[in-house]
Amino acid sequence: MTVQTRTFNQKNINTTIKSLILTIALVFTSLFGFSQDTGVTITVTIDNVKNNTGKVSFALHTKDSFMKGPGVLNTETKIKDGKVEVTFKNVKPGNYAIMALHDMNENNRMDFRENGMPLEDYGMSNNVMSFGPPQYNDAKFTVAKTDIKLNIRF
């Protein structure tokens, strides 16, 4: 029976210890660095959806993204008993507006009648309803340090 012995020199031990320390540091950075909340939570509720058909899409916009495409954060949810609720997490302080759309046919866009009027319900933060396209300044709200709860009406 042959017994194999392995010799370690000081250089191998130092390299192994350094690798182990770096691995542990990386694990702790990943676990704790990404788990910290660094912003505000915005909870949005709509409780007057006409029916449970389709979905409701939400977009959180800055002035730069408002009415120009997707928001800085976007989400969607199914409707249950005419009500939906979504949460935007880790929102940085600043001014924002939220747009919501009841996308009944789930085609990911607002549908219009021949005369230009929307076929699907929509709403804005501050519950601004005006004739013509929505305006950012009417729908904007300020995110500071505390969580926010909003109710949007269709």
Short mmCIF file of C-alpha atoms in Angstrom, two decimals:
data_model
loop_
_atom_site.label_atom_id
_atom_site.label_comp_id
_atom_site.label_asym_id
_atom_site.label_seq_id
_atom_site.Cartn_x
_atom_site.Cartn_y
_atom_site.Cartn_z
CA MET A 1 0.00 0.00 0.00
CA THR A 2 1.39 3.33 -1.10
CA VAL A 3 0.55 6.48 0.80
CA GLN A 4 0.74 9.65 -1.17
CA THR A 5 1.73 12.73 0.68
CA ARG A 6 1.25 16.22 -0.55
CA THR A 7 3.54 18.96 0.47
CA PHE A 8 2.32 22.50 0.84
CA ASN A 9 4.67 25.33 0.77
CA GLN A 10 3.98 28.73 2.27
CA LYS A 11 3.21 30.27 -1.16
CA ASN A 12 0.42 27.73 -1.86
CA ILE A 13 -1.10 28.31 1.58
CA ASN A 14 -1.06 32.11 1.16
CA THR A 15 -2.67 31.87 -2.27
CA THR A 16 -5.39 29.54 -0.95
CA ILE A 17 -6.13 31.81 2.03
CA LYS A 18 -6.33 34.90 -0.20
CA SER A 19 -8.72 33.12 -2.57
CA LEU A 20 -10.89 32.01 0.34
CA ILE A 21 -11.03 35.53 1.81
CA LEU A 22 -11.93 37.05 -1.56
CA THR A 23 -14.65 34.46 -2.10
CA ILE A 24 -16.16 35.13 1.34
CA ALA A 25 -16.01 38.90 0.75
CA LEU A 26 -17.76 38.51 -2.60
CA VAL A 27 -20.52 36.38 -1.06
CA PHE A 28 -21.17 38.91 1.72
CA THR A 29 -21.13 41.82 -0.72
CA SER A 30 -23.67 40.04 -2.91
CA LEU A 31 -25.93 39.11 -0.02
CA PHE A 32 -25.94 42.40 1.82
CA GLY A 33 -25.14 44.90 -0.91
CA PHE A 34 -28.13 44.05 -3.10
CA SER A 35 -30.63 43.39 -0.33
CA GLN A 36 -30.65 46.93 1.03
CA ASP A 37 -33.52 49.14 0.00
CA THR A 38 -32.21 52.46 -1.21
CA GLY A 39 -35.43 54.17 -2.21
CA VAL A 40 -39.10 54.64 -1.56
CA THR A 41 -41.94 52.18 -2.18
CA ILE A 42 -44.93 53.45 -4.15
CA THR A 43 -48.09 51.35 -3.87
CA VAL A 44 -50.79 52.09 -6.44
CA THR A 45 -54.38 50.85 -6.20
CA ILE A 46 -57.19 51.08 -8.73
CA ASP A 47 -60.53 49.89 -7.39
CA ASN A 48 -62.91 50.85 -10.19
CA VAL A 49 -61.80 48.67 -13.10
CA LYS A 50 -64.90 47.98 -15.26
CA ASN A 51 -64.32 44.25 -15.62
CA ASN A 52 -61.74 41.52 -15.09
CA THR A 53 -60.93 41.21 -18.79
CA GLY A 54 -57.30 41.79 -19.77
CA LYS A 55 -54.74 43.42 -17.53
CA VAL A 56 -53.82 46.81 -16.13
CA SER A 57 -50.42 48.19 -17.12
CA PHE A 58 -48.59 50.83 -15.09
CA ALA A 59 -45.67 53.09 -15.99
CA LEU A 60 -43.73 55.31 -13.61
CA HIS A 61 -42.46 58.30 -15.57
CA THR A 62 -40.07 61.19 -15.16
CA LYS A 63 -40.59 64.39 -17.11
CA ASP A 64 -38.16 63.08 -19.74
CA SER A 65 -40.04 59.81 -20.38
CA PHE A 66 -43.66 61.00 -19.99
CA MET A 67 -45.73 60.30 -23.13
CA LYS A 68 -42.58 59.27 -25.02
CA GLY A 69 -42.53 55.50 -24.46
CA PRO A 70 -41.97 53.16 -21.53
CA GLY A 71 -41.55 54.62 -18.07
CA VAL A 72 -38.48 54.38 -15.89
CA LEU A 73 -40.28 51.50 -14.15
CA ASN A 74 -43.11 49.47 -15.67
CA THR A 75 -45.34 46.71 -14.38
CA GLU A 76 -48.66 45.03 -15.09
CA THR A 77 -51.13 42.90 -13.21
CA LYS A 78 -54.27 40.85 -13.71
CA ILE A 79 -57.56 42.20 -12.43
CA LYS A 80 -59.50 40.56 -9.62
CA ASP A 81 -62.99 41.70 -8.67
CA GLY A 82 -62.48 45.04 -10.42
CA LYS A 83 -59.40 45.90 -8.37
CA VAL A 84 -55.63 45.94 -8.92
CA GLU A 85 -52.64 46.87 -6.81
CA VAL A 86 -48.99 47.18 -7.81
CA THR A 87 -45.81 48.28 -6.08
CA PHE A 88 -42.84 50.17 -7.42
CA LYS A 89 -39.84 49.52 -5.16
CA ASN A 90 -36.62 51.44 -4.55
CA VAL A 91 -37.80 54.60 -6.27
CA LYS A 92 -35.22 57.37 -5.93
CA PRO A 93 -36.27 60.83 -4.70
CA GLY A 94 -37.56 63.13 -7.44
CA ASN A 95 -40.68 64.06 -9.37
CA TYR A 96 -42.70 61.37 -11.13
CA ALA A 97 -46.06 60.70 -12.75
CA ILE A 98 -47.85 57.35 -13.07
CA MET A 99 -49.91 56.32 -16.08
CA ALA A 100 -52.24 53.31 -15.91
CA LEU A 101 -54.06 51.55 -18.77
CA HIS A 102 -56.77 48.90 -18.69
CA ASP A 103 -55.48 46.86 -21.63
CA MET A 104 -58.60 44.77 -22.20
CA ASN A 105 -57.31 42.97 -25.31
CA GLU A 106 -53.73 42.66 -23.95
CA ASN A 107 -52.11 44.13 -27.05
CA ASN A 108 -49.80 46.33 -24.91
CA ARG A 109 -51.07 49.62 -26.28
CA MET A 110 -54.03 51.95 -25.96
CA ASP A 111 -56.71 51.47 -28.59
CA PHE A 112 -58.67 54.40 -30.03
CA ARG A 113 -61.99 55.01 -31.76
CA GLU A 114 -62.04 56.51 -35.24
CA ASN A 115 -62.58 59.97 -33.72
CA GLY A 116 -59.40 59.64 -31.61
CA MET A 117 -61.09 58.94 -28.28
CA PRO A 118 -59.67 56.04 -26.23
CA LEU A 119 -61.49 52.70 -26.32
CA GLU A 120 -59.83 51.53 -23.10
CA ASP A 121 -59.86 53.15 -19.68
CA TYR A 122 -56.79 54.93 -18.40
CA GLY A 123 -55.80 57.02 -15.42
CA MET A 124 -53.02 59.19 -14.05
CA SER A 125 -51.54 59.99 -10.69
CA ASN A 126 -53.44 62.89 -9.08
CA ASN A 127 -56.50 61.55 -10.95
CA VAL A 128 -56.26 64.27 -13.57
CA MET A 129 -58.77 63.81 -16.36
CA SER A 130 -58.69 66.40 -19.07
CA PHE A 131 -59.72 66.68 -22.66
CA GLY A 132 -56.67 66.15 -24.78
CA PRO A 133 -53.44 64.39 -23.96
CA PRO A 134 -52.32 64.14 -20.33
CA GLN A 135 -49.84 66.71 -19.06
CA TYR A 136 -46.89 65.77 -16.86
CA ASN A 137 -47.23 68.82 -14.61
CA ASP A 138 -50.83 67.87 -13.79
CA ALA A 139 -49.97 64.28 -12.88
CA LYS A 140 -46.59 64.73 -11.18
CA PHE A 141 -45.94 64.04 -7.52
CA THR A 142 -42.79 64.20 -5.42
CA VAL A 143 -40.98 61.22 -3.96
CA ALA A 144 -38.98 62.16 -0.88
CA LYS A 145 -38.11 59.83 2.02
CA THR A 146 -41.40 58.16 2.96
CA ASP A 147 -43.37 55.44 1.20
CA ILE A 148 -46.35 56.56 -0.88
CA LYS A 149 -49.82 55.08 -1.40
CA LEU A 150 -51.81 56.29 -4.40
CA ASN A 151 -55.30 55.52 -5.62
CA ILE A 152 -55.87 56.05 -9.33
CA ARG A 153 -59.40 56.26 -10.74
CA PHE A 154 -60.40 55.23 -14.25
#
